Amino acid sequence: MQQRVCIVGVGLSDGPVTPELNGVMLEAQAFRRALDDAGLEKDDVSGLASAGYGGMHEVALAEYLGLTPRWLESSSVGGSSFEFHAMHAYRAIQNGDVDTVAIVYGNNQLSASGRTLGTGGGGGGGRGGMALPLPMAYEFPTGLTLVGAYAMAAQRHMYEYGTKPEQLASIAVQTREHAGRNPRAMYRDPITVDDVMSSKLVADPLHKLDCCVISDGGCCVIVTTEERARDLPHRPVYVRGAAGGTTHHSIAAMTDMTRTAAAVSGPRAFAEAGITPTDVDVFAMYDSFTYTVLVVLEDLGFAAKGEGGAFVTDNGGNLRLGGALPTNTDGGGLSGTHPGMRGLFLLCEATRQLRGDAGDSQVAGAEIAVAHGSGGWLSTQGTVVLGTEGA
Amino acid sequence: MPDRAMPDWSDVPKWLLPRPTLEDREFWEGAGRGELRIQHCSSCGRYQHYARLLCSHCGKQTLAWVTASGEGTVYSFTVIRQNGVPPFDERVPFVVATVDLDEDGARLIAAMPALDPGEARIGMRVRAAFRRAGDEFGFVDFVAAG
Ligand SMILES: [Zn+2]
């Protein structure tokens, strides 16, 4: 019989600016805090997942932490890697291959590299004489930037569906409201749609305030069996469904720039969990850019295709606390924390909400949460449905 | 549609020069002599860019190089207004477009250095324009057609 699987511990490192801590120190700090949160010690951990550095990072991290895990996972699919890690850990625990997995990520991207607004290189390309992997070799000499890749997708959505830049801007405004409630968020002062629209255009139609921040930070999420979870201090949060997928690597190969692999991963994960979009109480969404949120809201079925713009602004703002779908209640990547990749932080915030531990940003009575990661250039999508025991 | 005064993109820094691989030398050399070289699949009849061993549409290994018409339609575009990497930092603002070639199934990302950013439109007809990249190779830009 398959085991039910629970998140039992979450930990955040110091942040969002930590010049005194490097990436692996941030990972270790988050790991220690997640152990404390879960009421576990390191030798209780038999599986480790991480991504974001070079090959064998999770092995190096295991050594650094003094772990000898028998289950390792390093799916490296961009910012959604950690939704894939959670999905794979969920399956492995269900099947009894491993019982307690720590998923860990940390990066001091801000302190190490500074903020380039995704304009430091081509759509994922590099410079300085290294051979570029196809197809980036074609994109980089055009002057395309990472922001530009997302901008082209947003532009196509505006063309096909009449989506307005002001609707994209509203996503940033509502997310900033949540950041104002989170002392750990990078930017907390309220902003207006006009503020977003009058911030510098980086790549049409995306303005500076349509783009996520760059911060430092680390996070750890610990997943285990329901049986073990029963003995641990927190109310367990159940993994109810998970799915992922990819449609392309480079933006040129995104055949339909208004539809992502979330249109496949979402329905699969929701079906496994036995839920529909209207059952979701809180949404943790990888907001690399405002458009990322808009297109995935549609792909997951929270809004019909083409109606994402209206959805985010209806009802005084449906992403707000009190709206139809409170989204990125910790201030997201747009205003809160974004240390290179954000996927793991989504699982952390969703868990805090379902435990009732989300402080001033708590969604009252939240029972079902969705964490959804988007990686690359809308390339990879991973959906994880979480629920309380009774949900 | 008026093109703006052609900004000078002719100076290609050494690190930006193509480094052809076994698969794509034909593309870069073709661009160097003013031809847009793509692959045609005799199994499914569709085209692809960039070069691969297998057809990305049908999976068959039945590809041959052909010279594209160079005509296409803008699927989407952006105006790059910030790019921290020289020489692009001095070229902003400029248009980068995703172009669907008239050859079904082939799409590429290209700069449109000569196009006034205010004139860029999805659906506009465009044609390839070639720019030297060293002695042997070229880049494929696009300009407004007609
Ligand atoms: Zn074919």
Coordinates of C-alpha atoms and ligand atoms in Angstrom, one line a residue:
Chain A
M1 CA 0.0 0.0 0.0
Q2 CA 1.2 3.4 -0.9
Q3 CA 2.3 5.8 1.9
R4 CA 0.7 9.2 2.2
V5 CA 3.4 11.9 2.1
C6 CA 3.7 15.1 4.1
I7 CA 5.7 18.2 4.4
V8 CA 6.8 18.4 8.1
G9 CA 9.5 21.1 8.1
V10 CA 10.3 24.3 6.4
G11 CA 13.2 26.7 6.9
L12 CA 14.3 30.0 5.5
S13 CA 17.8 31.4 5.8
D14 CA 18.5 35.0 6.6
G15 CA 17.7 37.3 3.8
P16 CA 17.0 39.0 1.5
V17 CA 20.5 40.6 1.6
T18 CA 23.3 38.5 3.2
P19 CA 26.8 39.6 2.1
E20 CA 28.3 37.6 5.0
L21 CA 26.9 34.2 3.7
N22 CA 27.7 32.3 0.6
G23 CA 25.3 30.0 -1.2
V24 CA 26.1 26.8 0.6
M25 CA 26.1 28.6 4.0
L26 CA 22.6 29.8 3.1
E27 CA 21.6 26.2 2.3
A28 CA 23.1 25.0 5.5
Q29 CA 21.3 27.7 7.6
A30 CA 18.0 26.9 6.0
F31 CA 18.5 23.1 6.4
R32 CA 19.2 23.6 10.2
R33 CA 16.1 25.7 10.6
A34 CA 14.0 23.2 8.7
L35 CA 15.3 20.4 10.9
D36 CA 14.4 22.4 14.0
D37 CA 11.0 23.2 12.6
A38 CA 10.4 19.5 11.9
G39 CA 11.8 18.3 15.2
L40 CA 14.3 16.2 13.4
E41 CA 18.1 15.8 13.4
K42 CA 20.3 15.4 10.4
D43 CA 20.6 11.6 10.6
D44 CA 16.8 11.3 10.2
V45 CA 17.3 12.5 6.6
S46 CA 17.8 9.7 4.1
G47 CA 17.3 11.6 0.9
L48 CA 18.6 14.9 -0.4
A49 CA 17.6 17.1 -3.4
S50 CA 19.2 20.2 -4.7
A51 CA 19.9 22.1 -7.9
G52 CA 21.2 25.3 -9.3
Y53 CA 24.9 24.8 -9.3
G54 CA 27.1 22.6 -11.4
G55 CA 26.9 18.8 -11.6
M56 CA 27.2 16.8 -8.3
H57 CA 26.1 19.8 -6.2
E58 CA 23.7 17.7 -4.2
V59 CA 26.6 15.3 -3.5
A60 CA 28.9 18.1 -2.4
L61 CA 26.1 19.5 -0.2
A62 CA 25.5 16.1 1.4
E63 CA 29.2 16.1 2.4
Y64 CA 29.1 19.6 3.6
L65 CA 26.0 18.8 5.8
G66 CA 27.5 15.5 7.0
L67 CA 24.8 13.4 5.3
T68 CA 25.2 10.0 3.6
P69 CA 21.8 9.9 1.8
R70 CA 20.8 6.8 -0.1
W71 CA 18.4 8.7 -2.3
L72 CA 19.6 11.7 -4.4
E73 CA 17.8 14.0 -6.7
S74 CA 19.2 16.8 -8.9
S75 CA 16.6 17.5 -11.6
S76 CA 17.9 20.8 -12.9
V77 CA 15.2 22.4 -15.0
G78 CA 15.5 26.0 -14.0
G79 CA 13.4 27.7 -11.3
S80 CA 10.8 25.0 -11.3
S81 CA 13.4 22.3 -10.3
F82 CA 12.1 22.2 -6.8
E83 CA 8.6 21.4 -7.8
F84 CA 10.1 18.5 -9.7
H85 CA 12.1 17.5 -6.6
A86 CA 9.0 17.6 -4.5
M87 CA 7.2 15.5 -7.1
H88 CA 9.9 12.9 -7.3
A89 CA 10.4 12.8 -3.5
Y90 CA 6.6 12.3 -3.2
R91 CA 6.7 9.4 -5.6
A92 CA 9.7 7.8 -4.0
I93 CA 8.3 8.1 -0.5
Q94 CA 4.9 6.8 -1.7
N95 CA 6.7 3.7 -3.0
G96 CA 8.8 3.2 0.1
D97 CA 12.2 3.9 -1.6
V98 CA 13.1 6.6 0.9
D99 CA 11.3 8.0 3.9
T100 CA 12.6 11.5 4.7
V101 CA 13.9 13.9 2.1
A102 CA 15.3 17.4 2.5
I103 CA 15.0 19.6 -0.5
V104 CA 17.5 22.5 -0.2
Y105 CA 18.5 25.6 -2.2
G106 CA 20.4 28.7 -1.4
N107 CA 22.2 31.4 -3.4
N108 CA 23.8 34.7 -2.7
Q109 CA 23.1 36.0 -6.2
L110 CA 22.6 39.6 -5.2
S111 CA 25.7 39.9 -3.1
A112 CA 27.8 37.9 -5.5
S113 CA 26.7 39.3 -8.8
G114 CA 24.6 42.4 -8.3
R115 CA 21.4 43.1 -10.1
T116 CA 21.4 43.0 -13.9
L117 CA 17.6 42.8 -14.4
G118 CA 18.0 39.8 -16.6
T119 CA 19.8 42.0 -19.1
G120 CA 23.3 40.7 -18.6
G121 CA 23.3 38.3 -21.5
G122 CA 21.2 36.6 -24.2
G123 CA 18.2 34.4 -23.5
G124 CA 20.4 32.2 -21.3
G125 CA 23.5 32.8 -23.3
G126 CA 26.9 33.6 -21.9
R127 CA 29.8 35.6 -23.1
G128 CA 33.5 35.7 -22.8
G129 CA 34.5 33.2 -25.5
M130 CA 32.7 30.1 -24.3
A131 CA 31.0 28.0 -26.9
L132 CA 27.2 28.5 -26.6
P133 CA 24.9 25.5 -26.6
L134 CA 22.4 25.4 -29.4
P135 CA 20.1 27.2 -29.8
M136 CA 21.5 30.0 -27.7
A137 CA 24.3 30.4 -30.2
Y138 CA 21.6 31.9 -32.5
E139 CA 19.9 34.1 -30.0
F140 CA 22.8 35.7 -28.2
P141 CA 24.1 37.6 -31.3
T142 CA 20.7 39.2 -31.7
G143 CA 21.0 41.1 -28.4
L144 CA 18.0 39.3 -26.9
T145 CA 18.0 39.3 -23.1
L146 CA 16.3 37.0 -20.6
V147 CA 13.7 39.7 -20.0
G148 CA 13.3 40.1 -23.7
A149 CA 12.4 36.4 -24.1
Y150 CA 9.5 36.8 -21.6
A151 CA 8.6 40.1 -23.2
M152 CA 8.0 38.5 -26.6
A153 CA 5.7 36.0 -25.0
A154 CA 3.8 38.8 -23.2
Q155 CA 3.6 40.8 -26.4
R156 CA 2.0 37.9 -28.2
H157 CA -0.6 37.4 -25.5
M158 CA -1.5 41.1 -25.8
Y159 CA -1.8 40.7 -29.5
E160 CA -4.0 37.6 -29.4
Y161 CA -6.2 38.5 -26.4
G162 CA -6.0 42.2 -25.9
T163 CA -4.3 41.9 -22.6
K164 CA -3.2 45.3 -21.3
P165 CA 0.1 46.3 -19.7
E166 CA -1.9 47.8 -16.9
Q167 CA -3.3 44.3 -16.1
L168 CA 0.2 42.9 -15.9
A169 CA 1.1 45.9 -13.7
S170 CA -1.7 45.1 -11.4
I171 CA 0.0 41.8 -10.6
A172 CA 3.0 43.6 -9.3
V173 CA 0.9 46.0 -7.3
Q174 CA -1.1 43.3 -5.6
T175 CA 2.1 41.3 -4.8
R176 CA 3.7 44.4 -3.3
E177 CA 0.8 44.7 -0.9
H178 CA 1.6 41.2 0.4
A179 CA 5.3 42.2 0.7
G180 CA 4.3 45.1 2.9
R181 CA 3.1 42.5 5.4
N182 CA 6.3 40.5 5.3
P183 CA 9.3 42.0 7.2
R184 CA 11.6 39.7 5.2
A185 CA 10.6 41.1 1.8
M186 CA 13.0 43.1 -0.2
Y187 CA 10.6 45.9 -1.2
R188 CA 7.7 46.7 1.0
D189 CA 6.4 50.2 0.2
P190 CA 3.1 50.2 -1.7
I191 CA 3.1 50.9 -5.4
T192 CA 0.4 51.8 -7.9
V193 CA -0.3 50.7 -11.5
D194 CA 1.0 54.1 -12.5
D195 CA 4.3 53.4 -10.7
V196 CA 4.8 50.2 -12.6
M197 CA 3.8 51.8 -15.9
S198 CA 6.2 54.7 -15.4
S199 CA 9.1 52.6 -14.3
K200 CA 11.7 52.1 -17.0
L201 CA 10.8 49.9 -19.9
V202 CA 13.3 47.1 -20.0
A203 CA 12.0 45.1 -22.9
D204 CA 8.6 46.1 -24.3
P205 CA 6.0 45.5 -22.8
L206 CA 7.8 44.7 -19.5
H207 CA 8.8 47.5 -17.2
K208 CA 11.4 47.3 -14.4
L209 CA 8.6 46.7 -11.9
D210 CA 7.2 43.8 -14.0
C211 CA 10.5 42.0 -13.2
C212 CA 11.4 40.0 -10.1
V213 CA 14.0 41.2 -7.7
I214 CA 17.4 39.6 -7.3
S215 CA 18.1 38.8 -3.7
D216 CA 20.1 36.4 -1.5
G217 CA 18.4 33.6 0.3
G218 CA 18.1 29.9 1.1
C219 CA 15.2 27.6 1.8
C220 CA 14.7 24.0 2.9
V221 CA 11.6 21.8 2.8
I222 CA 11.5 18.4 4.5
V223 CA 9.1 15.7 3.2
T224 CA 8.4 12.4 4.9
T225 CA 5.8 9.7 5.5
E226 CA 2.5 10.3 7.1
E227 CA 3.4 7.7 9.7
R228 CA 6.5 9.7 10.8
A229 CA 4.7 13.0 10.4
R230 CA 2.2 12.0 13.1
D231 CA 5.0 12.1 15.8
L232 CA 6.3 15.5 14.7
P233 CA 5.3 18.9 16.2
H234 CA 3.5 20.6 13.3
R235 CA 0.2 19.9 11.7
P236 CA 1.3 17.9 8.6
V237 CA 0.7 19.3 5.2
Y238 CA -0.1 16.6 2.7
V239 CA 1.2 16.3 -0.9
R240 CA -2.0 15.6 -2.8
G241 CA -0.9 15.7 -6.4
A242 CA 2.1 16.7 -8.6
A243 CA 2.9 16.8 -12.3
G244 CA 5.4 18.6 -14.6
G245 CA 6.4 19.1 -18.1
T246 CA 8.2 21.1 -20.7
T247 CA 7.3 22.5 -24.1
H248 CA 10.6 24.1 -25.2
H249 CA 14.0 25.3 -24.1
S250 CA 14.7 28.5 -26.0
I251 CA 11.9 31.0 -26.5
A252 CA 12.0 30.6 -30.3
A253 CA 10.8 27.0 -29.9
M254 CA 7.8 28.0 -27.8
T255 CA 5.3 27.3 -30.6
D256 CA 2.5 29.0 -28.8
M257 CA 3.8 31.8 -26.6
T258 CA 0.4 32.1 -24.9
R259 CA 0.3 28.6 -23.5
T260 CA 2.8 26.8 -21.3
A261 CA 3.3 23.2 -20.1
A262 CA 1.2 24.2 -17.1
A263 CA -1.8 23.5 -19.2
V264 CA -0.8 19.9 -19.0
S265 CA 0.8 19.7 -15.5
G266 CA -2.0 21.6 -13.8
P267 CA -4.9 19.4 -14.9
R268 CA -2.9 16.2 -14.1
A269 CA -1.9 17.4 -10.6
F270 CA -5.4 18.7 -9.9
A271 CA -7.0 15.4 -11.0
E272 CA -4.6 13.4 -8.8
A273 CA -5.6 15.6 -5.9
G274 CA -9.3 15.4 -6.7
I275 CA -9.7 19.1 -6.9
T276 CA -10.8 21.8 -9.3
P277 CA -9.3 25.3 -9.6
T278 CA -12.1 26.8 -7.5
D279 CA -11.1 24.6 -4.5
V280 CA -7.7 26.3 -4.3
D281 CA -7.4 28.7 -1.3
V282 CA -3.9 30.0 -1.8
F283 CA -1.6 30.1 -4.8
A284 CA 2.2 30.2 -4.6
M285 CA 3.3 31.0 -8.2
Y286 CA 6.8 31.6 -9.6
D287 CA 6.5 35.3 -10.5
S288 CA 9.7 35.7 -12.4
F289 CA 7.8 38.3 -14.4
T290 CA 4.2 39.5 -14.2
Y291 CA 3.4 37.7 -17.4
T292 CA 4.5 34.4 -16.0
V293 CA 1.8 34.7 -13.4
L294 CA -0.9 35.7 -15.9
V295 CA -0.2 33.0 -18.4
V296 CA -0.1 30.3 -15.8
L297 CA -3.3 31.5 -14.1
E298 CA -4.9 30.7 -17.4
D299 CA -3.1 27.4 -18.0
L300 CA -4.0 26.1 -14.6
G301 CA -7.7 27.0 -15.2
F302 CA -8.1 29.8 -12.7
A303 CA -9.1 31.9 -15.7
A304 CA -10.1 31.0 -19.2
K305 CA -7.5 31.4 -21.9
G306 CA -7.2 35.1 -22.7
E307 CA -9.1 36.2 -19.6
G308 CA -6.1 36.3 -17.2
G309 CA -5.9 40.0 -17.4
A310 CA -9.5 40.5 -16.4
F311 CA -9.2 37.9 -13.7
V312 CA -6.3 39.6 -11.9
T313 CA -8.1 43.0 -11.8
D314 CA -11.7 41.9 -11.2
N315 CA -13.2 42.0 -7.8
G316 CA -10.8 44.8 -6.7
G317 CA -7.9 42.4 -7.4
N318 CA -8.3 38.7 -7.2
L319 CA -4.7 38.0 -6.1
R320 CA -5.1 40.1 -2.9
L321 CA -5.9 38.6 0.5
G322 CA -9.7 38.4 0.3
G323 CA -9.6 38.0 -3.4
A324 CA -10.7 34.8 -5.2
L325 CA -7.1 33.5 -5.3
P326 CA -4.6 35.1 -2.8
T327 CA -1.4 34.7 -4.7
N328 CA 2.2 35.0 -3.5
T329 CA 1.2 36.0 0.0
D330 CA 4.8 36.5 1.0
G331 CA 5.5 39.2 -1.6
G332 CA 6.6 36.7 -4.2
G333 CA 9.7 37.2 -6.4
L334 CA 8.4 40.5 -7.6
S335 CA 8.9 42.1 -4.2
G336 CA 10.0 39.6 -1.7
T337 CA 12.8 37.1 -2.3
H338 CA 14.4 35.8 -5.5
P339 CA 17.9 34.4 -5.1
G340 CA 18.3 33.2 -8.7
M341 CA 15.6 30.5 -8.4
R342 CA 12.5 30.7 -6.4
G343 CA 10.7 27.3 -6.8
L344 CA 11.5 26.0 -3.3
F345 CA 10.2 29.2 -1.6
L346 CA 6.8 28.5 -3.1
L347 CA 6.5 25.2 -1.3
C348 CA 7.6 26.9 1.9
E349 CA 5.0 29.6 1.7
A350 CA 2.2 27.2 0.7
T351 CA 3.1 25.0 3.7
R352 CA 3.1 27.9 6.1
Q353 CA -0.4 29.0 4.9
L354 CA -1.8 25.5 5.3
R355 CA -0.4 25.3 8.8
G356 CA -1.9 28.7 9.7
D357 CA 1.7 30.0 10.3
A358 CA 1.6 32.8 7.6
G359 CA 1.4 35.7 10.1
D360 CA -0.1 38.9 8.8
S361 CA -0.6 37.3 5.4
Q362 CA -2.6 34.3 6.6
V363 CA -5.5 33.2 4.4
A364 CA -8.1 32.3 6.9
G365 CA -9.0 28.6 6.9
A366 CA -6.7 27.8 4.0
E367 CA -7.0 24.0 3.2
I368 CA -5.7 23.6 -0.3
A369 CA -2.7 25.4 -1.7
V370 CA -0.9 25.1 -5.1
A371 CA 2.8 25.7 -5.5
H372 CA 3.7 26.2 -9.2
G373 CA 7.2 26.7 -10.6
S374 CA 8.1 28.0 -14.0
G375 CA 11.7 27.6 -15.2
G376 CA 13.9 28.7 -18.0
W377 CA 11.9 30.9 -20.5
L378 CA 8.5 29.6 -19.6
S379 CA 10.2 26.3 -20.6
T380 CA 9.5 23.9 -17.7
Q381 CA 6.4 23.9 -15.5
G382 CA 5.8 22.0 -12.2
T383 CA 2.6 21.9 -10.2
V384 CA 2.3 20.6 -6.6
V385 CA -1.0 20.5 -4.8
L386 CA -0.9 20.6 -1.0
G387 CA -3.7 20.1 1.5
T388 CA -4.4 19.9 5.1
E389 CA -5.3 16.5 6.5
G390 CA -9.0 17.0 6.3
A391 CA -9.0 18.7 2.9
Chain B
M1 CA 7.4 51.4 -43.8
P2 CA 10.4 53.6 -43.3
D3 CA 13.5 52.1 -41.9
R4 CA 15.5 54.3 -39.6
A5 CA 19.1 55.3 -40.5
M6 CA 20.8 52.0 -40.3
P7 CA 22.7 51.9 -37.0
D8 CA 26.2 50.5 -37.4
W9 CA 26.1 46.8 -36.3
S10 CA 28.9 45.9 -38.6
D11 CA 31.6 45.9 -35.9
V12 CA 31.4 42.4 -34.5
P13 CA 33.6 41.8 -31.4
K14 CA 35.7 38.7 -31.6
W15 CA 33.9 36.9 -28.8
L16 CA 30.6 37.3 -30.6
L17 CA 31.7 35.7 -33.8
P18 CA 30.0 32.3 -34.6
R19 CA 31.8 29.2 -33.5
P20 CA 30.4 26.7 -35.9
T21 CA 29.7 23.1 -34.9
L22 CA 29.6 20.0 -36.9
E23 CA 25.9 20.6 -37.4
D24 CA 25.6 24.3 -38.1
R25 CA 28.6 25.4 -40.1
E26 CA 26.3 25.4 -43.2
F27 CA 24.0 28.0 -41.6
W28 CA 26.8 30.4 -40.7
E29 CA 28.7 30.0 -44.0
G30 CA 25.4 30.4 -45.9
A31 CA 24.7 33.6 -44.1
G32 CA 28.2 34.7 -45.0
R33 CA 27.4 34.5 -48.7
G34 CA 23.9 35.9 -48.3
E35 CA 21.8 32.8 -48.1
L36 CA 19.4 31.7 -45.3
R37 CA 20.1 28.0 -45.0
I38 CA 17.6 25.8 -43.2
Q39 CA 16.7 22.1 -43.3
H40 CA 13.8 20.5 -45.2
C41 CA 12.3 17.1 -44.3
S42 CA 11.4 14.9 -47.1
S43 CA 9.2 12.7 -44.8
C44 CA 6.8 15.3 -43.5
G45 CA 7.5 18.1 -45.8
R46 CA 8.2 20.7 -43.1
Y47 CA 11.2 22.8 -42.5
Q48 CA 13.3 23.5 -39.4
H49 CA 15.9 25.9 -38.0
Y50 CA 18.3 25.3 -36.3
A51 CA 20.1 22.3 -37.8
R52 CA 19.6 19.0 -36.1
L53 CA 20.3 15.3 -37.0
L54 CA 16.6 14.5 -36.8
C55 CA 13.4 16.3 -37.9
S56 CA 11.9 18.0 -34.8
H57 CA 8.4 17.7 -36.3
C58 CA 8.3 14.0 -37.3
G59 CA 11.5 12.5 -35.9
K60 CA 12.8 11.0 -39.1
Q61 CA 16.4 11.3 -40.2
T62 CA 15.4 12.6 -43.7
L63 CA 16.8 16.2 -43.7
A64 CA 18.5 18.1 -46.4
W65 CA 19.8 21.7 -46.5
V66 CA 17.8 24.1 -48.6
T67 CA 18.0 27.9 -49.1
A68 CA 15.0 29.6 -47.7
S69 CA 13.2 32.4 -49.5
G70 CA 14.2 34.7 -46.7
E71 CA 10.5 35.9 -46.4
G72 CA 8.6 35.7 -43.2
T73 CA 6.1 37.1 -40.7
V74 CA 6.7 38.5 -37.3
Y75 CA 5.2 36.1 -34.7
S76 CA 6.2 38.4 -31.8
F77 CA 8.9 41.0 -31.0
T78 CA 10.3 43.1 -28.2
V79 CA 12.2 46.3 -28.0
I80 CA 15.3 45.7 -26.1
R81 CA 15.9 48.9 -24.1
Q82 CA 18.4 47.6 -21.6
N83 CA 21.2 45.2 -22.3
G84 CA 24.3 45.4 -20.1
V85 CA 26.6 43.5 -22.5
P86 CA 28.8 45.5 -25.0
P87 CA 28.2 46.1 -27.8
F88 CA 24.5 45.8 -27.2
D89 CA 24.6 48.4 -24.4
E90 CA 25.3 51.1 -27.0
R91 CA 22.8 49.8 -29.6
V92 CA 19.6 50.1 -27.5
P93 CA 16.8 50.5 -28.2
F94 CA 16.5 47.9 -30.9
V95 CA 13.9 45.4 -32.1
V96 CA 14.4 41.6 -31.7
A97 CA 11.7 39.5 -33.4
T98 CA 10.5 35.9 -33.6
V99 CA 10.0 35.3 -37.3
D100 CA 8.0 32.5 -38.8
L101 CA 9.6 31.9 -42.1
D102 CA 7.3 31.2 -45.1
E103 CA 8.8 27.7 -45.1
D104 CA 6.3 25.9 -42.7
G105 CA 7.8 24.9 -39.4
A106 CA 10.9 27.1 -39.5
R107 CA 11.1 29.9 -37.0
L108 CA 14.1 32.0 -35.8
I109 CA 15.0 34.8 -33.5
A110 CA 16.6 37.8 -35.3
A111 CA 17.5 41.3 -34.7
M112 CA 15.9 44.0 -36.8
P113 CA 18.5 46.8 -36.3
A114 CA 17.2 49.0 -39.1
L115 CA 13.6 49.0 -37.9
D116 CA 12.3 52.0 -35.9
P117 CA 11.1 50.4 -32.7
G118 CA 7.8 52.3 -33.0
E119 CA 7.1 50.6 -36.3
A120 CA 7.4 47.0 -35.1
R121 CA 4.2 45.0 -35.3
I122 CA 3.1 41.4 -34.9
G123 CA 2.1 40.1 -38.3
M124 CA 4.3 42.4 -40.3
R125 CA 6.0 40.9 -43.3
V126 CA 9.8 40.9 -43.1
R127 CA 12.7 39.6 -45.1
A128 CA 16.2 38.4 -44.3
A129 CA 19.2 40.8 -44.4
F130 CA 22.7 39.5 -44.0
R131 CA 25.5 41.0 -42.0
R132 CA 29.2 39.9 -42.1
A133 CA 30.5 38.1 -39.1
G134 CA 34.2 37.8 -39.8
D135 CA 35.7 36.5 -43.1
E136 CA 33.7 33.3 -43.4
F137 CA 30.4 33.8 -41.7
G138 CA 27.3 36.0 -41.4
F139 CA 24.4 36.9 -39.1
V140 CA 20.8 36.9 -40.3
D141 CA 18.9 40.0 -39.5
F142 CA 15.5 41.0 -40.7
V143 CA 14.1 44.2 -42.3
A144 CA 10.6 45.2 -43.1
A145 CA 9.5 43.7 -46.4
G146 CA 8.4 45.9 -49.4
Ligands
ZN1 ZN 9.8 15.6 -40.7

